[in-house]
C-alpha atoms as an extended CHARMM CRD file, in Angstrom:
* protein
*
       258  EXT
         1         1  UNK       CA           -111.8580000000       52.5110000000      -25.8310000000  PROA      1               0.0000000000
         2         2  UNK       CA           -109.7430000000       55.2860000000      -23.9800000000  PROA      2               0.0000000000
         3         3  UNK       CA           -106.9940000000       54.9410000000      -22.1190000000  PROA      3               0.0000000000
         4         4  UNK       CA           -106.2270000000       55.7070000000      -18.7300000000  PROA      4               0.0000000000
         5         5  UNK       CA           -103.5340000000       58.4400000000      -17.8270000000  PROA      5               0.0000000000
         6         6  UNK       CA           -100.9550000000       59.3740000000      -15.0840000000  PROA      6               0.0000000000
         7         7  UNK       CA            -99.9540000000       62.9500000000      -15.7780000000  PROA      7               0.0000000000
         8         8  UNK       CA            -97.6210000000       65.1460000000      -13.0980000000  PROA      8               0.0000000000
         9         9  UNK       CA            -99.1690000000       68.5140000000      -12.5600000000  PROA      9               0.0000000000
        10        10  UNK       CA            -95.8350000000       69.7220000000      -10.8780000000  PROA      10              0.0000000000
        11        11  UNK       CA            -95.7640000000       73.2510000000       -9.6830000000  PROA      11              0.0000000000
        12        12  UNK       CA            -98.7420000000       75.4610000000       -9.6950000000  PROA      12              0.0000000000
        13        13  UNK       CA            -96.7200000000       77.5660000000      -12.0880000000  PROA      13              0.0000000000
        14        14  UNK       CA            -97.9540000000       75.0550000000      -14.7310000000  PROA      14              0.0000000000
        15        15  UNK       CA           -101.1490000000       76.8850000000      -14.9230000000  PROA      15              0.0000000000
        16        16  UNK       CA            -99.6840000000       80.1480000000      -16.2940000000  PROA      16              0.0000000000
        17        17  UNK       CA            -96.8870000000       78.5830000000      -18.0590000000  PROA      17              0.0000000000
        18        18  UNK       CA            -96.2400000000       78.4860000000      -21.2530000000  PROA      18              0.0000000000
        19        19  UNK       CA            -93.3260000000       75.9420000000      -22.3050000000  PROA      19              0.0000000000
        20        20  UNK       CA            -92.8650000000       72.5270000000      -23.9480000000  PROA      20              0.0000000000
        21        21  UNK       CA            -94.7890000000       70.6260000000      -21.0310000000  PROA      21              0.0000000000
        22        22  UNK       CA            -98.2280000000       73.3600000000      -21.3750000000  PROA      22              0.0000000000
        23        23  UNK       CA            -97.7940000000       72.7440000000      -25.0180000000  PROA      23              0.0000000000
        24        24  UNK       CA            -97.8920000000       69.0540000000      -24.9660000000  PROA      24              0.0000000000
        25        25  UNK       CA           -100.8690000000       68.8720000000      -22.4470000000  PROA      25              0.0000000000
        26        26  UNK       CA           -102.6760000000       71.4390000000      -24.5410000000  PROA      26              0.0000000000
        27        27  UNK       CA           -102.3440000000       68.8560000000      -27.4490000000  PROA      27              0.0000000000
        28        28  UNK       CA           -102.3000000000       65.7430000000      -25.3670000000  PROA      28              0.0000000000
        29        29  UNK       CA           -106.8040000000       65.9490000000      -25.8210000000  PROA      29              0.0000000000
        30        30  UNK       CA           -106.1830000000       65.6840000000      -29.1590000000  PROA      30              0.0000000000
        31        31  UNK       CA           -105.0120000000       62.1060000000      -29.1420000000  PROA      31              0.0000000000
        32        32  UNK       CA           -108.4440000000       60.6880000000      -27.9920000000  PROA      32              0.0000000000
        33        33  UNK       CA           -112.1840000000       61.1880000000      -28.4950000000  PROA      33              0.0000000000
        34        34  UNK       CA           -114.0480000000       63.4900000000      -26.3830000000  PROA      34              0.0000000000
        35        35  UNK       CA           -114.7760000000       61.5600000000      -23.0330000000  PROA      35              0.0000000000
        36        36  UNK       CA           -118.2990000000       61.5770000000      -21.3040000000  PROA      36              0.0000000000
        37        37  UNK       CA           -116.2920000000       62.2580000000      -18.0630000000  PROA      37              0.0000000000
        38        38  UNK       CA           -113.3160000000       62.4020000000      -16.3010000000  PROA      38              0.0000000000
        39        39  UNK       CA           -112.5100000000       60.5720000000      -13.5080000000  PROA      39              0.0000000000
        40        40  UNK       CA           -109.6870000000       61.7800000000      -11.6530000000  PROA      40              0.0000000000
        41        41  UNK       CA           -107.6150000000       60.9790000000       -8.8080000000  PROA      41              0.0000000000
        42        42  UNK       CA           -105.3680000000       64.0810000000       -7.2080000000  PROA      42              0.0000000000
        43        43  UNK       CA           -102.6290000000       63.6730000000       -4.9720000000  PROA      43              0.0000000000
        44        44  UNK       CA           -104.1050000000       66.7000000000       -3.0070000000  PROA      44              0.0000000000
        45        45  UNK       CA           -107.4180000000       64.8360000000       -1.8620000000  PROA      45              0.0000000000
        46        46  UNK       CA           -106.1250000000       62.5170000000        1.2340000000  PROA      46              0.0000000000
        47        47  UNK       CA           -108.4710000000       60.4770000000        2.8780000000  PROA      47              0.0000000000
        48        48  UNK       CA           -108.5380000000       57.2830000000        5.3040000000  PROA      48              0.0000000000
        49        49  UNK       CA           -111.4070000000       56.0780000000        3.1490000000  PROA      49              0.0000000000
        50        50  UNK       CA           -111.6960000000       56.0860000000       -0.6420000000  PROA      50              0.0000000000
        51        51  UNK       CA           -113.5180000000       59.6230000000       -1.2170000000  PROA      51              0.0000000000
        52        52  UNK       CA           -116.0630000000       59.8300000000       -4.4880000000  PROA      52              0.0000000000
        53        53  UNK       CA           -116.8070000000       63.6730000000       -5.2560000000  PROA      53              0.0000000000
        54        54  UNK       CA           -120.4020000000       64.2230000000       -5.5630000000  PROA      54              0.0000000000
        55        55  UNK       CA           -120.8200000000       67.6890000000       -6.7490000000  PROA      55              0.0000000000
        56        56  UNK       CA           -123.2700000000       69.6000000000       -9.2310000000  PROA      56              0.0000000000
        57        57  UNK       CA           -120.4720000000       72.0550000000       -9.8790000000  PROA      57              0.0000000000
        58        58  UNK       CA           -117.2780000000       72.2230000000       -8.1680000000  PROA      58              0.0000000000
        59        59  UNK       CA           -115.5540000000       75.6000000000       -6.4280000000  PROA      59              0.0000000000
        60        60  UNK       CA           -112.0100000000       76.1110000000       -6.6680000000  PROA      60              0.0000000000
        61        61  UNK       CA           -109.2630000000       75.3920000000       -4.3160000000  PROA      61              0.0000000000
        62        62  UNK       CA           -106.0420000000       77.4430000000       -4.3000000000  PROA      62              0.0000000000
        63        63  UNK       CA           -104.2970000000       74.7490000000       -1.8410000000  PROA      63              0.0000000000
        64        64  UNK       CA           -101.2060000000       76.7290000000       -2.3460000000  PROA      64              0.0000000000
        65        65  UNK       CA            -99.5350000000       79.9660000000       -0.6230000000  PROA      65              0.0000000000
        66        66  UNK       CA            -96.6210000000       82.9160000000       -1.8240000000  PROA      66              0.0000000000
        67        67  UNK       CA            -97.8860000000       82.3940000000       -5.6950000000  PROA      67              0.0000000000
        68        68  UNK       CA            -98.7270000000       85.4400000000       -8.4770000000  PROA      68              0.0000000000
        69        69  UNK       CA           -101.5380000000       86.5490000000       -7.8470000000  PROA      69              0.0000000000
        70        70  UNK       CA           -102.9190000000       85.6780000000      -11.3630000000  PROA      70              0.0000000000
        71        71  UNK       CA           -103.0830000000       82.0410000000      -10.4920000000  PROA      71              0.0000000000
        72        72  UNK       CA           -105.7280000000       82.7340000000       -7.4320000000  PROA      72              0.0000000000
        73        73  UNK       CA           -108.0110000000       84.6340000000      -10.6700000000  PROA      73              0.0000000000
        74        74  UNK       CA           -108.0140000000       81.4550000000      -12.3390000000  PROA      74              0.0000000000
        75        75  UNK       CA           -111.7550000000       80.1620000000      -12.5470000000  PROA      75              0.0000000000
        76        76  UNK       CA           -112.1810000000       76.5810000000      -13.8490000000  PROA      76              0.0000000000
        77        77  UNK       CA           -116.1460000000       75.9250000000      -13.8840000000  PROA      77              0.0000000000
        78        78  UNK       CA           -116.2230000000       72.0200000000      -13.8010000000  PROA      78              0.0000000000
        79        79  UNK       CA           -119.5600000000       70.3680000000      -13.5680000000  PROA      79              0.0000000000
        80        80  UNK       CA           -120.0950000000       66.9810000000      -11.8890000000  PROA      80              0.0000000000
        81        81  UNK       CA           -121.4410000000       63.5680000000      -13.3830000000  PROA      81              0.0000000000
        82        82  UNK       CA           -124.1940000000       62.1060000000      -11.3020000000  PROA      82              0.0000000000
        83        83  UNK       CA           -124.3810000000       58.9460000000      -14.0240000000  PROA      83              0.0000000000
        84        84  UNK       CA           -120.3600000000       58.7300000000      -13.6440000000  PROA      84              0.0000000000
        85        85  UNK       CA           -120.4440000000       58.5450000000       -9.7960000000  PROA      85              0.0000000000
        86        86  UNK       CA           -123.5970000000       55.6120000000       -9.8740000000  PROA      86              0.0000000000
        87        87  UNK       CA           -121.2490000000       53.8560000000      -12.1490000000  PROA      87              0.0000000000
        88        88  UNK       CA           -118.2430000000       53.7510000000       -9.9050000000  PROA      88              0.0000000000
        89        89  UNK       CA           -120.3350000000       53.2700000000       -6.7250000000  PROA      89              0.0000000000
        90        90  UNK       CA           -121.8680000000       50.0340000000       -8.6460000000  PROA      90              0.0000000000
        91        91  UNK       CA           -118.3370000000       48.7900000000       -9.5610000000  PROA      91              0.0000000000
        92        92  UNK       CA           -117.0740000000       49.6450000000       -5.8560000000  PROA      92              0.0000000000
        93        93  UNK       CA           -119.8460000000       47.6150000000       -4.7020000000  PROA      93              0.0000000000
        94        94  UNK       CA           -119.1150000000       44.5920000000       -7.3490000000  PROA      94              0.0000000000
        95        95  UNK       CA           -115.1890000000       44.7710000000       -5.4970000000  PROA      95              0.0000000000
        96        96  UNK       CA           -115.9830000000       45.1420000000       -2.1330000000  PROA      96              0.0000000000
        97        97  UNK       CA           -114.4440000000       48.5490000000       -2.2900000000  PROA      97              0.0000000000
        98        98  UNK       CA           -115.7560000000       50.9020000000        1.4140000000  PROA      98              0.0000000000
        99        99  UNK       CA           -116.2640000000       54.5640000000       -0.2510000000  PROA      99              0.0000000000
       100       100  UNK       CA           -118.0350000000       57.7920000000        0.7860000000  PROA      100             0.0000000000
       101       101  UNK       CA           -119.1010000000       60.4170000000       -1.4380000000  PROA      101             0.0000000000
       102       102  UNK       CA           -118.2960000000       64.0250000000       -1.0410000000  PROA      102             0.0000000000
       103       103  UNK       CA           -121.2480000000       66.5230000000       -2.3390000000  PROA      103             0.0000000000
       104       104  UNK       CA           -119.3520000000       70.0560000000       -1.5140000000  PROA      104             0.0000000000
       105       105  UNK       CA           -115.6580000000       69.2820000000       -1.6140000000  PROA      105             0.0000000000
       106       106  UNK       CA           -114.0030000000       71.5380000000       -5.1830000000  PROA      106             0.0000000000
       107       107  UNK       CA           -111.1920000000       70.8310000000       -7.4460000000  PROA      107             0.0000000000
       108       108  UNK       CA           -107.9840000000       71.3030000000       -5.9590000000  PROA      108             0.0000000000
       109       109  UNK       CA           -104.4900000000       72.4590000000       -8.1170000000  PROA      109             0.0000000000
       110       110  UNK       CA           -103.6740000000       68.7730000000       -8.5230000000  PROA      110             0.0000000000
       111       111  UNK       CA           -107.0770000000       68.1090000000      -10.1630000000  PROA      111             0.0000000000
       112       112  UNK       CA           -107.6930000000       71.9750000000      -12.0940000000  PROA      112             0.0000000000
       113       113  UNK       CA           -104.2910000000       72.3780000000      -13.5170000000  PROA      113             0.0000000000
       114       114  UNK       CA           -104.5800000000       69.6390000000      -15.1690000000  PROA      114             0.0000000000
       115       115  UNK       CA           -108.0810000000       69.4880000000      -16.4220000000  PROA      115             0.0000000000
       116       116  UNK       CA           -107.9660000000       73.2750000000      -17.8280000000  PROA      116             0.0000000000
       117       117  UNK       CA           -104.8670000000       72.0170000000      -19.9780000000  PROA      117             0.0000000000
       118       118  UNK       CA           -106.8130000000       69.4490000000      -21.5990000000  PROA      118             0.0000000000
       119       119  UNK       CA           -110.1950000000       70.7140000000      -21.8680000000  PROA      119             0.0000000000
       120       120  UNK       CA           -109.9120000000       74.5430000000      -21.4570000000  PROA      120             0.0000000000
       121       121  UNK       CA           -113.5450000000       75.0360000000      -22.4230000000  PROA      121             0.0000000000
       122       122  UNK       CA           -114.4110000000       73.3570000000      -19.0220000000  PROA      122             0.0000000000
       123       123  UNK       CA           -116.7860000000       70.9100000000      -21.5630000000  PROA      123             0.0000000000
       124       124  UNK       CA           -116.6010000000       67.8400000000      -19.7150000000  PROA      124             0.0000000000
       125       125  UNK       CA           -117.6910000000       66.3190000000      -16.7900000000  PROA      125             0.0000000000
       126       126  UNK       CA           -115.3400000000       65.6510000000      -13.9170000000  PROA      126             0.0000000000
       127       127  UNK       CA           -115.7780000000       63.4970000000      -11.0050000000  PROA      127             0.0000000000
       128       128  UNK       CA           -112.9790000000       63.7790000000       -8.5810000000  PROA      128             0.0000000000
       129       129  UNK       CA           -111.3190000000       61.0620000000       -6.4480000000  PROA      129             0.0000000000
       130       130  UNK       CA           -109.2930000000       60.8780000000       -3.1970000000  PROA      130             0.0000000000
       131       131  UNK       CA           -106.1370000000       59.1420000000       -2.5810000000  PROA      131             0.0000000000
       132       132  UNK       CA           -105.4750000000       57.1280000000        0.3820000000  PROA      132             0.0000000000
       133       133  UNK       CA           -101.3760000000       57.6360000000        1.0910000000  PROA      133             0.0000000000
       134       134  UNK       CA           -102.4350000000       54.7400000000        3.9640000000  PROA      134             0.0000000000
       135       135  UNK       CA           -103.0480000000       51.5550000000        1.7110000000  PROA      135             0.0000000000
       136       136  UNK       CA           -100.6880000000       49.5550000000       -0.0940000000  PROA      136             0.0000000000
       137       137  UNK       CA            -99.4930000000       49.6650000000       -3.3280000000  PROA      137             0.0000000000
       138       138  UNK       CA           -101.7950000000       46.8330000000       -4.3220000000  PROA      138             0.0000000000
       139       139  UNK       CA           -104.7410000000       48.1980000000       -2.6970000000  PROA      139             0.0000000000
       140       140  UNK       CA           -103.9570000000       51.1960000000       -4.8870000000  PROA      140             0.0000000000
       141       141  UNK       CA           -104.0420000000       49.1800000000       -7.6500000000  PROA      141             0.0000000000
       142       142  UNK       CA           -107.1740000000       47.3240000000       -7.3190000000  PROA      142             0.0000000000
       143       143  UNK       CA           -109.1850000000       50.3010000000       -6.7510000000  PROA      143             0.0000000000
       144       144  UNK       CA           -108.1980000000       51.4140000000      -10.1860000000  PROA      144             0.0000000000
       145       145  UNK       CA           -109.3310000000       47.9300000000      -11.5590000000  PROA      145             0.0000000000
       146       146  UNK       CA           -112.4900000000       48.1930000000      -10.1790000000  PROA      146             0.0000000000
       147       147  UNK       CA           -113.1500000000       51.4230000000      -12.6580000000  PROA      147             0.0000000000
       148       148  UNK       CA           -111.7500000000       49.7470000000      -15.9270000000  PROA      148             0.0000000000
       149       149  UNK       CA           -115.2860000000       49.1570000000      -17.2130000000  PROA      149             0.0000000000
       150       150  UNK       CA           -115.6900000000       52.6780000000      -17.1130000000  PROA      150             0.0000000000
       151       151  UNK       CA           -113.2810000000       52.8170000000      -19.7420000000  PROA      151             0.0000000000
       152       152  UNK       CA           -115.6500000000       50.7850000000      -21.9650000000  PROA      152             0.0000000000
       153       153  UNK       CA           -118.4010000000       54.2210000000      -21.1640000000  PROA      153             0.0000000000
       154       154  UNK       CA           -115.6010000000       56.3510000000      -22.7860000000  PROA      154             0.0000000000
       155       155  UNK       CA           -114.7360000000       57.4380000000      -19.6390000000  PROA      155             0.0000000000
       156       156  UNK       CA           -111.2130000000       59.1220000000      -18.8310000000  PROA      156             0.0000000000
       157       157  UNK       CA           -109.3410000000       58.0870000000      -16.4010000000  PROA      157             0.0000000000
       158       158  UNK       CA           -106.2780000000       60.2420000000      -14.9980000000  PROA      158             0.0000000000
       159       159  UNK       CA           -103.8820000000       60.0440000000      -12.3970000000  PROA      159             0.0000000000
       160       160  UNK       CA           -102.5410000000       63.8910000000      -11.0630000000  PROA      160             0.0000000000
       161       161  UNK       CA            -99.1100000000       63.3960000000       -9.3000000000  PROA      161             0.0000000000
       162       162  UNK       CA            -95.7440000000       63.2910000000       -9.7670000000  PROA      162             0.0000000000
       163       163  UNK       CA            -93.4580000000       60.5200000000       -9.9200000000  PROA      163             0.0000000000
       164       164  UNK       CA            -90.4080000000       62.3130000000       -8.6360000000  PROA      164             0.0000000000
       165       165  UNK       CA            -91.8000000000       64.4000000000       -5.7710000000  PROA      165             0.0000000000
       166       166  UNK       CA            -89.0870000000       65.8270000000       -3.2630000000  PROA      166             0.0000000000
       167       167  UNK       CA            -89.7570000000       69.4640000000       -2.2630000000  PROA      167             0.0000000000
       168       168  UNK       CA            -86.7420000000       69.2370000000        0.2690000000  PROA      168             0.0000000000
       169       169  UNK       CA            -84.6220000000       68.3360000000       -2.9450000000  PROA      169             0.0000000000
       170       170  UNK       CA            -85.8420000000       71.1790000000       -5.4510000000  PROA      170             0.0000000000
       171       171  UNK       CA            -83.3650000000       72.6560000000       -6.8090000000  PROA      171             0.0000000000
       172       172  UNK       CA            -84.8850000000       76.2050000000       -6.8930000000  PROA      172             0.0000000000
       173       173  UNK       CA            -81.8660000000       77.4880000000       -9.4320000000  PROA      173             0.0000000000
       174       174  UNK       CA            -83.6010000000       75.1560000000      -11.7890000000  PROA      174             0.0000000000
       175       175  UNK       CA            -80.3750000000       74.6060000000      -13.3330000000  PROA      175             0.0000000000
       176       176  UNK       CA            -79.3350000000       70.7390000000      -14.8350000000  PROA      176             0.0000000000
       177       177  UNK       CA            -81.4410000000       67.6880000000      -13.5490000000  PROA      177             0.0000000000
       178       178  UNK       CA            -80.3860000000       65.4930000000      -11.0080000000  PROA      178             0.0000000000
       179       179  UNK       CA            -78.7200000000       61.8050000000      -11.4290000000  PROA      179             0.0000000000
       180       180  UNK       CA            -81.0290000000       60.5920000000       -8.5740000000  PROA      180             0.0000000000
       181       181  UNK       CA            -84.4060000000       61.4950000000      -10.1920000000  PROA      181             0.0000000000
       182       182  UNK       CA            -83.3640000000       60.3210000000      -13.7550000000  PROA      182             0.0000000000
       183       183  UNK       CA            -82.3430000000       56.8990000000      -12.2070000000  PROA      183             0.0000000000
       184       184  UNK       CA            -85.3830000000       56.6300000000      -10.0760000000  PROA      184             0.0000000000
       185       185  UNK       CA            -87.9460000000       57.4100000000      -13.0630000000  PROA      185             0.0000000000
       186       186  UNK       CA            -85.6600000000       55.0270000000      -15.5470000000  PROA      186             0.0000000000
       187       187  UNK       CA            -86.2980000000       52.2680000000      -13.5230000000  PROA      187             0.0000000000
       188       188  UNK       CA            -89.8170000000       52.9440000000      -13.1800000000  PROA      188             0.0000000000
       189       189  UNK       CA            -90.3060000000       53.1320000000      -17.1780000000  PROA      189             0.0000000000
       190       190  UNK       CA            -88.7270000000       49.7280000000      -16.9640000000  PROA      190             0.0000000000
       191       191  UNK       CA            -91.1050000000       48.4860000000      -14.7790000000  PROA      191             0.0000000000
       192       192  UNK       CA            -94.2940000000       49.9710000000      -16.2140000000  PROA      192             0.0000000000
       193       193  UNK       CA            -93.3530000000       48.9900000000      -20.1140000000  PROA      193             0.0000000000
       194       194  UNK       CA            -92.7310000000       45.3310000000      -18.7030000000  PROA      194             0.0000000000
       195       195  UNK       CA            -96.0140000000       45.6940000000      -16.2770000000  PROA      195             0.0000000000
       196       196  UNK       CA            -93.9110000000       44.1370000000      -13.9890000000  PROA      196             0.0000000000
       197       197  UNK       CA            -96.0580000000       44.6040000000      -10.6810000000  PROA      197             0.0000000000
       198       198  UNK       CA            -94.0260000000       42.9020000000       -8.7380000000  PROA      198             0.0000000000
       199       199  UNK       CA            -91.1740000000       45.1530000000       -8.9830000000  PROA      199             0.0000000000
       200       200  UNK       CA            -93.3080000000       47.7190000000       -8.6390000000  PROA      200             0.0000000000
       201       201  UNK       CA            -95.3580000000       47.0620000000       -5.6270000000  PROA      201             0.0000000000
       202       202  UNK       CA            -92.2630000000       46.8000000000       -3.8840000000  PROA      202             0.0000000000
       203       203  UNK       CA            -90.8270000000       49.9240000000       -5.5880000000  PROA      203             0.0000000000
       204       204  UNK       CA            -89.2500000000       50.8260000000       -1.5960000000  PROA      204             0.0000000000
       205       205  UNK       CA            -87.1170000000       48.4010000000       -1.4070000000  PROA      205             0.0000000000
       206       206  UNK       CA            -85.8620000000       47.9350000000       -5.3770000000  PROA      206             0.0000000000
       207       207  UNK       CA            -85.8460000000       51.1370000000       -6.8950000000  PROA      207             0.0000000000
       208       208  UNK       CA            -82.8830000000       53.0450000000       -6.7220000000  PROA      208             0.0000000000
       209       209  UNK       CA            -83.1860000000       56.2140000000       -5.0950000000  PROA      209             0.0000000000
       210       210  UNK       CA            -86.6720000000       55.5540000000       -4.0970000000  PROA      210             0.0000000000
       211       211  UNK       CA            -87.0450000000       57.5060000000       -0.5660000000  PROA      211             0.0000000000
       212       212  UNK       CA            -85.4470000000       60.6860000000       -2.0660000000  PROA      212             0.0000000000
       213       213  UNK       CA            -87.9590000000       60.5630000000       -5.1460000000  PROA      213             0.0000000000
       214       214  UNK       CA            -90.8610000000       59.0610000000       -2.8970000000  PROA      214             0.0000000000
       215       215  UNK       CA            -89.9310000000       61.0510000000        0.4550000000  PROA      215             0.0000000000
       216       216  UNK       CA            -91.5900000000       59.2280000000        3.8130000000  PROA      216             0.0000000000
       217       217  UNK       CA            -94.5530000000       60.3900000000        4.2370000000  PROA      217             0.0000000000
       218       218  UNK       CA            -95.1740000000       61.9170000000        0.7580000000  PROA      218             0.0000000000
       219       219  UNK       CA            -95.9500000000       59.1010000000       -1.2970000000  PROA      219             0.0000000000
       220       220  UNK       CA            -99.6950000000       60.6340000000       -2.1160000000  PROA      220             0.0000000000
       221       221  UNK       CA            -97.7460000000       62.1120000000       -5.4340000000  PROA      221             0.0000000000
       222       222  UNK       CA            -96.9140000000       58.8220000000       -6.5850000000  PROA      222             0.0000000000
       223       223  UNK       CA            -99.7130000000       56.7820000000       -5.8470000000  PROA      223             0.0000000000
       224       224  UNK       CA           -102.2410000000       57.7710000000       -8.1420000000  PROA      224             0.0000000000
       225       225  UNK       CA            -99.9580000000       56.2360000000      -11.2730000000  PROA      225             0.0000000000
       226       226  UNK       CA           -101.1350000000       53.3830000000       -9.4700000000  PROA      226             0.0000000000
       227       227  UNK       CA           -105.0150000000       54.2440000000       -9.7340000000  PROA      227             0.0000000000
       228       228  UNK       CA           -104.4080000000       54.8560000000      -13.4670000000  PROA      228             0.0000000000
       229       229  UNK       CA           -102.2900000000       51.9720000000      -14.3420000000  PROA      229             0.0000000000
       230       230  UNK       CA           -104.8460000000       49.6390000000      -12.5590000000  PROA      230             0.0000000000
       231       231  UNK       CA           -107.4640000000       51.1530000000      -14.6140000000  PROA      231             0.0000000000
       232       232  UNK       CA           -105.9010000000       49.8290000000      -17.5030000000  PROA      232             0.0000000000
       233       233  UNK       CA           -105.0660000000       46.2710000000      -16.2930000000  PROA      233             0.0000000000
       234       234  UNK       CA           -107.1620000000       44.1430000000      -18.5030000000  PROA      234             0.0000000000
       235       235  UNK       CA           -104.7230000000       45.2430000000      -21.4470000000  PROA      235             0.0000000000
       236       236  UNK       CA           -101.5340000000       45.8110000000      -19.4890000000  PROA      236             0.0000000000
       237       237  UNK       CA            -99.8330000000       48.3220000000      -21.9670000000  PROA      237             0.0000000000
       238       238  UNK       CA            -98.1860000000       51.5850000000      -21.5630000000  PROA      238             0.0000000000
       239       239  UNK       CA            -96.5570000000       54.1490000000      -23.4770000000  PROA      239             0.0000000000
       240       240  UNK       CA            -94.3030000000       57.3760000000      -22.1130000000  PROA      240             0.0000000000
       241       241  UNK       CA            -95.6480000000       60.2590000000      -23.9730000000  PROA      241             0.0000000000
       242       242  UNK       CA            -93.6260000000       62.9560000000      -21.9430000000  PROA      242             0.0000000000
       243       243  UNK       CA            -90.6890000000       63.0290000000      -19.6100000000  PROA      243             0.0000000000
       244       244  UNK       CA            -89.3060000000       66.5060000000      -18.3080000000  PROA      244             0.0000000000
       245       245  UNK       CA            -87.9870000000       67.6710000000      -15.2000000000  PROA      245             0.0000000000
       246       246  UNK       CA            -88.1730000000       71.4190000000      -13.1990000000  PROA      246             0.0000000000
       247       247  UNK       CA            -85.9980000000       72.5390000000      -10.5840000000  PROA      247             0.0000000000
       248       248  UNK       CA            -83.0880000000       69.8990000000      -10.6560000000  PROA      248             0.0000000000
       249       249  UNK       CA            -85.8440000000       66.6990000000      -10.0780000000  PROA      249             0.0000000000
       250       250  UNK       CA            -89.4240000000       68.0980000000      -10.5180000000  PROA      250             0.0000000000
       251       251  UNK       CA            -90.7260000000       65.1270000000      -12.6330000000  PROA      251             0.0000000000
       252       252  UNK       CA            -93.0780000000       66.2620000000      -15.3100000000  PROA      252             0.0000000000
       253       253  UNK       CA            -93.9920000000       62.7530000000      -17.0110000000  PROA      253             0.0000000000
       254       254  UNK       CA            -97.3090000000       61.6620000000      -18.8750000000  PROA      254             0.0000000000
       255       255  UNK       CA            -97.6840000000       57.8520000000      -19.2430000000  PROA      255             0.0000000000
       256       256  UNK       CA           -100.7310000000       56.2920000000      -21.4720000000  PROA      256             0.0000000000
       257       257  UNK       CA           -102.3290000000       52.9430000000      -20.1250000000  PROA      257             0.0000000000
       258       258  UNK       CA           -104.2210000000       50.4850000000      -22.3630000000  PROA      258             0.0000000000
């Protein structure tokens, strides 16, 4: 059975990069058997209600301004998964889950960066999914239940966010990494190696330096760990594969569920 992943797609940079996080992703494929799809949940999809993409092939989006001009050249030619999108509308239906599905939306950074690091050859299906910055934590979570059967199909399911997210707190030198962020993300690790929800559902109020690496308002970065680590709650293990940081408190991390 596959996992399910959270992985940070950071800066758009990552897409032209070439450095120890690029190298890891372009390896990280390697791990697993080839999936049937991906399912995957972007921070840069909002939506009130829980957003299935529909879509034969997907466009690009450059949801991004004042970047080389090589990145907006960048052609990822994703194809959708009709059977994949039936199979999360029946387990929506089998939670009580309200959904709508998307036939012309494309593949913004948070979903392409990502998916042309692990499968550059653009061989595998994708279905994207929307993030709702509105619900709680535990709604969060139970959305990403309701798709761990897909697992069992040899689906993938991924996370794209960031657990550290603070552009007011960049550090544009890029020089050292800051206390703040290190403290924030240890005490997350604690949390998801214990799968201690508690703690984490109420990561606000416990975590240490939680509104500077979850800023008001900009918690769509972090949420979709949540997707991904409810996709893997019938096993309730996790693994940190990769743990890096740009600009002072970027967080580029890559946890495995299940």
């Amino acid at each position: 059975m596959l996992p399910s992943l959270f992985i940070a797609h950071g800066s758009p940079l990552l897409a032209i990069e070439n450095n120890a996080y690029t190298e890891f992703l372009n390896r990280l494929s390697g791990r697993y058997a080839l999936p049937k799809a991906v399912v995957i949940f972007s921070a840069h999809w909002e939506s009130r209600v829980q957003k299935i993409g529909d879509v034969e092939a997907y466009e690009m989006i450059y949801d991004f301004g004042g970047f080389p001009d090589e990145l907006y050249r960048i052609r990822y030619p994703a194809r959708g998964s009709r059977a994949t999108v039936e199979a999360i509308e029946e387990q929506f239906a089998l939670e009580g889950i309200a959904y709508e599905k998307d036939g012309r939306r494309g593949l913004d950074h948070g979903a392409w960066v990502v998916l042309r690091l692990l499968y550059p050859q653009a061989d595998v299906p994708v279905v994207s999914m929307s993030v709702n910055p509105n619900l709680i934590p535990e709604e969060h979570y139970r959305i990403g239940q309701a798709l761990a059967p897909l697992r069992e199909r040899d689906i993938l399911v991924i996370g794209s966010g960031g657990t550290v997210h603070n552009l007011a707190g960049l550090n544009r030198r890029n020089t050292g990494v800051e206390s703040w962020a290190v403290q924030f993300d240890d005490w997350l690790a604690d949390c998801l190696e214990h799968w201690d929800l508690h703690a984490l559902f109420d990561y606000e109020r416990r975590a240490p330096f939680a509104h500077e690496a979850v800023p008001w308002m900009g918690n769509e970065h972090f949420i979709p760990l949540l997707y991904a680590m409810g996709a893997a709650d019938r096993a309730q293990a996790s693994k940190l594969l990769h743990r890096s940081y740009v600009y002072g408190s970027l967080s580029q991390s890559c946890w495995q569920f299940g």
